[in-house]
mmCIF file of C-alpha atoms in Angstrom:
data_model
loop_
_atom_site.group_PDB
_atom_site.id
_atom_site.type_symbol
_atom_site.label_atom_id
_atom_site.label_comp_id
_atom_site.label_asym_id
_atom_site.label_seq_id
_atom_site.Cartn_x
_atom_site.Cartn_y
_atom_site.Cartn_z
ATOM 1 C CA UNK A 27 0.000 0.000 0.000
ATOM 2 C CA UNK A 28 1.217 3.267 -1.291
ATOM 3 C CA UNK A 29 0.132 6.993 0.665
ATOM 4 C CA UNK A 30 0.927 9.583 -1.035
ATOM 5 C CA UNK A 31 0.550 13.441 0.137
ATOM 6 C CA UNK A 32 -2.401 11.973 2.390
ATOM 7 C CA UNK A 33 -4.589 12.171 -0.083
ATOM 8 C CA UNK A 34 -4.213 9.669 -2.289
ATOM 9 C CA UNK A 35 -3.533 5.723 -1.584
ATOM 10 C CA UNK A 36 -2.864 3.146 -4.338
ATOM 11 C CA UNK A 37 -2.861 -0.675 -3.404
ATOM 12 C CA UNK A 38 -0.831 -2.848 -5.437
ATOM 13 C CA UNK A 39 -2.583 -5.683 -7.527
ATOM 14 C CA UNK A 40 -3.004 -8.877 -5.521
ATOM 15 C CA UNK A 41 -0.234 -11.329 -5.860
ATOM 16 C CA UNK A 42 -2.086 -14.998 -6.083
ATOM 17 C CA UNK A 43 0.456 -18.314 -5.763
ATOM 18 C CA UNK A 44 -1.363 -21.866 -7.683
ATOM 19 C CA UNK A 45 0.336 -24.386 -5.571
ATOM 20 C CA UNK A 46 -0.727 -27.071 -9.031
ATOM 21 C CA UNK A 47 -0.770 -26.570 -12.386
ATOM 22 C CA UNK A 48 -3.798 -28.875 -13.078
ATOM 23 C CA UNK A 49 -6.740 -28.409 -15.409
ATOM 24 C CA UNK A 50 -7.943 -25.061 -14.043
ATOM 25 C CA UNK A 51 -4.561 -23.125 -13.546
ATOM 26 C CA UNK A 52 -4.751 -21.987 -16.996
ATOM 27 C CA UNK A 53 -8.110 -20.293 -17.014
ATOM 28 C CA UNK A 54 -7.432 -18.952 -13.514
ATOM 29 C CA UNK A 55 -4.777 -17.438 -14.774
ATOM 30 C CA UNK A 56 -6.329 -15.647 -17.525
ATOM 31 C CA UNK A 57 -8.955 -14.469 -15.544
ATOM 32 C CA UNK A 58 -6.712 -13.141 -12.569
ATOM 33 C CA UNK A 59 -4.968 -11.723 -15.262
ATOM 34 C CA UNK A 60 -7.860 -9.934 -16.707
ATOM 35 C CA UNK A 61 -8.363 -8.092 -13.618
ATOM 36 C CA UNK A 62 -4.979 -6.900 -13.110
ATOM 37 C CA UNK A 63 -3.573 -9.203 -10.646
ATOM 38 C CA UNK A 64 -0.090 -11.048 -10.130
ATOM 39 C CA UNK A 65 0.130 -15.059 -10.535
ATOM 40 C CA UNK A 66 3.060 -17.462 -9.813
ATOM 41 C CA UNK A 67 1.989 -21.243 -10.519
ATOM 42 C CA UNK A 68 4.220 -23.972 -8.535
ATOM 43 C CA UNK A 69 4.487 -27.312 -9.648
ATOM 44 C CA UNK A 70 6.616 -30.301 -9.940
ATOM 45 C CA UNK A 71 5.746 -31.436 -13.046
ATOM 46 C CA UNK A 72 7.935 -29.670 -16.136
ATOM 47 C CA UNK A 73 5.257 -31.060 -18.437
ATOM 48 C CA UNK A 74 2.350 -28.968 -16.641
ATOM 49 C CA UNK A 75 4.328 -25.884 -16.023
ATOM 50 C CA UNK A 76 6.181 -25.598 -19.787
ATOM 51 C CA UNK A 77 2.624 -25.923 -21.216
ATOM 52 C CA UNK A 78 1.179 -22.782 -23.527
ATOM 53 C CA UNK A 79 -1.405 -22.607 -21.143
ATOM 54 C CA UNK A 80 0.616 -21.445 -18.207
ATOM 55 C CA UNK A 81 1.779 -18.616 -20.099
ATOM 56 C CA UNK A 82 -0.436 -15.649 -18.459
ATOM 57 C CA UNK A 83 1.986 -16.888 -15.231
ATOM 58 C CA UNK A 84 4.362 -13.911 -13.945
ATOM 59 C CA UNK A 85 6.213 -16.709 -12.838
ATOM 60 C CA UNK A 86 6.951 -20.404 -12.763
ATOM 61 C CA UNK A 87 8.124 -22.302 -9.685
ATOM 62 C CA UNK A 88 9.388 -25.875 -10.547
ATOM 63 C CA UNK A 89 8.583 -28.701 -7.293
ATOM 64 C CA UNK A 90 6.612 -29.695 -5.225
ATOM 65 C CA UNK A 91 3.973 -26.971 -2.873
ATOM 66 C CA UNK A 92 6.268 -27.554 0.299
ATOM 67 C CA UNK A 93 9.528 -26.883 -2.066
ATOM 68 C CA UNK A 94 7.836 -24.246 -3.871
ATOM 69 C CA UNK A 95 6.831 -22.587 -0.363
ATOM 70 C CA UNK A 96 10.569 -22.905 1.171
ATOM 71 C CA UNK A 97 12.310 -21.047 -1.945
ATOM 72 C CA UNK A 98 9.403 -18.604 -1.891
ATOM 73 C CA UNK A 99 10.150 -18.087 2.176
ATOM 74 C CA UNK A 100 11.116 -14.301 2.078
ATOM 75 C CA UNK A 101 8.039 -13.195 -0.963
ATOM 76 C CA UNK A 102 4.870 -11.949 0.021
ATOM 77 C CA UNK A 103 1.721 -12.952 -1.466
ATOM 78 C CA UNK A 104 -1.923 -12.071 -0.549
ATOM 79 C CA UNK A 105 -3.340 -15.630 -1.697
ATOM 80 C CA UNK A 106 -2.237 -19.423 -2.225
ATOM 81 C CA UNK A 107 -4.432 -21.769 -3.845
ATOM 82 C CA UNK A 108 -3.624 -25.478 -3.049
ATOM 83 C CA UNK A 109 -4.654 -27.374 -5.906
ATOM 84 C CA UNK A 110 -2.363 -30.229 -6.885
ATOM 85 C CA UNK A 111 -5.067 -32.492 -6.983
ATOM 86 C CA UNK A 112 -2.941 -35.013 -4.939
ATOM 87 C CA UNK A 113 -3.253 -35.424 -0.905
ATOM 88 C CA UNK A 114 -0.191 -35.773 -0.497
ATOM 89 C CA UNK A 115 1.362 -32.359 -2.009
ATOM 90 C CA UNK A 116 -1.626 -30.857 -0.266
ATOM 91 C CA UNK A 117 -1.418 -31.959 3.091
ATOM 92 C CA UNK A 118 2.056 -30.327 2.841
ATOM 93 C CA UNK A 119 1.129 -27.595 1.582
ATOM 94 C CA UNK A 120 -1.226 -27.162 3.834
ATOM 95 C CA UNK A 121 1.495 -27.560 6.800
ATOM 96 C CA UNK A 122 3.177 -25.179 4.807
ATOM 97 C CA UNK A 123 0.841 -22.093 4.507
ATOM 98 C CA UNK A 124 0.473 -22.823 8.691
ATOM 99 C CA UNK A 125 3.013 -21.289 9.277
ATOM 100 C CA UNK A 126 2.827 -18.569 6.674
ATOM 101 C CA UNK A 127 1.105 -15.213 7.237
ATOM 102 C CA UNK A 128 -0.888 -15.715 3.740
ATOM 103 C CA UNK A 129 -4.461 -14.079 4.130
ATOM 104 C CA UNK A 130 -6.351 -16.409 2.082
ATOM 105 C CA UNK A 131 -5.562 -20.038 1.875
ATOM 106 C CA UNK A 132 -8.207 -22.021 -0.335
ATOM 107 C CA UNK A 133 -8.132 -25.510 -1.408
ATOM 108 C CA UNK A 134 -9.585 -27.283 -4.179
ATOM 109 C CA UNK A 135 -11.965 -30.711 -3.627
ATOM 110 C CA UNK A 136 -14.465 -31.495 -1.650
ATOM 111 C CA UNK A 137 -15.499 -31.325 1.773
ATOM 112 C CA UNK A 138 -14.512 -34.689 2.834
ATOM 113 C CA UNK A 139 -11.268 -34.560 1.187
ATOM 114 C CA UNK A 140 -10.770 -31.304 3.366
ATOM 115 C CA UNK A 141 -11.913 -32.911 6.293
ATOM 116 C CA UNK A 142 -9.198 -36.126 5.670
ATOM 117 C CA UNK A 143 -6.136 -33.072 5.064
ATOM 118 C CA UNK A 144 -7.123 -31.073 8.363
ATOM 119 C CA UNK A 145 -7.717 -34.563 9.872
ATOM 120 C CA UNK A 146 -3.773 -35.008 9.587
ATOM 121 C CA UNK A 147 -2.611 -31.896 10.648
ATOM 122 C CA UNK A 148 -1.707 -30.856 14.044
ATOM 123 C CA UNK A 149 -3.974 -28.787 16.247
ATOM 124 C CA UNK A 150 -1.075 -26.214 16.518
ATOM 125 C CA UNK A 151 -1.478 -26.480 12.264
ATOM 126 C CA UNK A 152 -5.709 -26.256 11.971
ATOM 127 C CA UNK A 153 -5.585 -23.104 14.719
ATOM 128 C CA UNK A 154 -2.957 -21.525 12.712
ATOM 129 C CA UNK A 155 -5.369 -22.205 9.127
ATOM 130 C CA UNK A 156 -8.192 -21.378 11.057
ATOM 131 C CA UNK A 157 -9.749 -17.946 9.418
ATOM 132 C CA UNK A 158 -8.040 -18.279 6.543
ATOM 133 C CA UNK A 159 -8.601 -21.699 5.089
ATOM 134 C CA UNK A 160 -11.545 -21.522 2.311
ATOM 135 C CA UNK A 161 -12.172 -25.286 1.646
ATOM 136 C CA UNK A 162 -13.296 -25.776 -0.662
ATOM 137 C CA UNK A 163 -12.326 -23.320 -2.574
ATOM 138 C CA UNK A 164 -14.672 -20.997 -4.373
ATOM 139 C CA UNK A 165 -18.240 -19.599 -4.791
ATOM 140 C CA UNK A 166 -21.026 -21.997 -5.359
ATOM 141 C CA UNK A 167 -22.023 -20.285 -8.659
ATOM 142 C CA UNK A 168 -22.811 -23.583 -10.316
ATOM 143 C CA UNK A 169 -21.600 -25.221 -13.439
ATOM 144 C CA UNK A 170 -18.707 -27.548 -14.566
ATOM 145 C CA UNK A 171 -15.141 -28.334 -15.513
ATOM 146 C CA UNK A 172 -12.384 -26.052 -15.353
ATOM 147 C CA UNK A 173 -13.605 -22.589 -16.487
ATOM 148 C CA UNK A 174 -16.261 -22.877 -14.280
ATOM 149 C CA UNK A 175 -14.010 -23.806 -11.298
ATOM 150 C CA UNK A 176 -11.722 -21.218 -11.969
ATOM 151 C CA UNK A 177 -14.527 -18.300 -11.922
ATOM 152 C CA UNK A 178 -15.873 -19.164 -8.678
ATOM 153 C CA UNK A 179 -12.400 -19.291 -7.239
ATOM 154 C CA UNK A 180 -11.321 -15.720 -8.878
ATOM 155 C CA UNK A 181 -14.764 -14.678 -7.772
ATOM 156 C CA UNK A 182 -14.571 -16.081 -3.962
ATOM 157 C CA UNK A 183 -10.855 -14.521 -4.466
ATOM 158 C CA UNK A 184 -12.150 -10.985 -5.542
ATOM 159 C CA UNK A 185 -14.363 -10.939 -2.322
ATOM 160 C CA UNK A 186 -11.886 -11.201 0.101
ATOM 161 C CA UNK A 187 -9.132 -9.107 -1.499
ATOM 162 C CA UNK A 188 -11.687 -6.328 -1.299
ATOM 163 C CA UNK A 189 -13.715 -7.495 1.622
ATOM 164 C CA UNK A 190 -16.565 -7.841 0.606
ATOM 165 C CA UNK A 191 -18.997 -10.127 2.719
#
């Protein structure tokens, strides 16, 4: 955030992390994109990340979320979507973003998948997620497949980067 003269205050564009490069990273992208924000996609698979797709990305982090999340320990950003579509990567991504001071922390699947990840996590972990965890991720605006999932994220997104309840 940027005062200047008192008058006048400028907030940078949000700055959102995809922890996966699955199916919906690419419309996500081009929507977030759209509305002026910052994206950086994570993932351990060079296939997914060197794909055409990816290429509304400000930047590309090769490995895996808890990898990704270590080299990215001293950069900012005002959102991390867990979506790697394994439960594995997210559970530790997940542990992760604990101990992170990320505002919004949303996670693709469904409910009982959620409830298995925070299942596995320590108390010390869920407390620290608590607030901040949208799971799953997204508005329920209705509709299928990737386009669709990746709207009602941006949208869900768009509400709390401008608080709006």
């Amino acid at each position: 955030r940027l005062q200047l003269t008192g008058e006048v205050t400028f907030q940078p564009p949000p700055l959102v992390l995809l922890l996966g490069a699955g199916p919906e990273a690419a419309p996500l992208l081009r929507i977030a994109r759209t509305l002026g924000w910052f994206a950086w996609v994570a993932d351990h698979r060079a296939g997914l990340l060197a794909h055409d797709d990816l290429g509304a990305a400000d930047r590309l982090i090769p490995g895996r979320p808890a990898a990704a999340l270590r080299a990215l320990v001293d950069d900012r950003f005002d959102a991390a979507v867990v979506m790697t579509h394994t439960a594995d990567n997210d559970l530790a991504a997940l542990e992760a973003l604990a101990s992170r001071e990320t505002g919004y922390v949303g996670l693709l699947g469904p409910p009982a998948r959620r409830d298995e990840l925070l299942a596995r996590l320590t108390n010390e972990q869920r407390a620290a997620l608590a607030g901040r965890l949208h799971a799953p991720v997204g508005l329920l605006l209705g509709g299928e497949g990737p386009e669709a999932i990746a709207l009602a994220i941006v949208a869900q997104l768009q509400q709390a980067f401008y608080r709006v309840r």
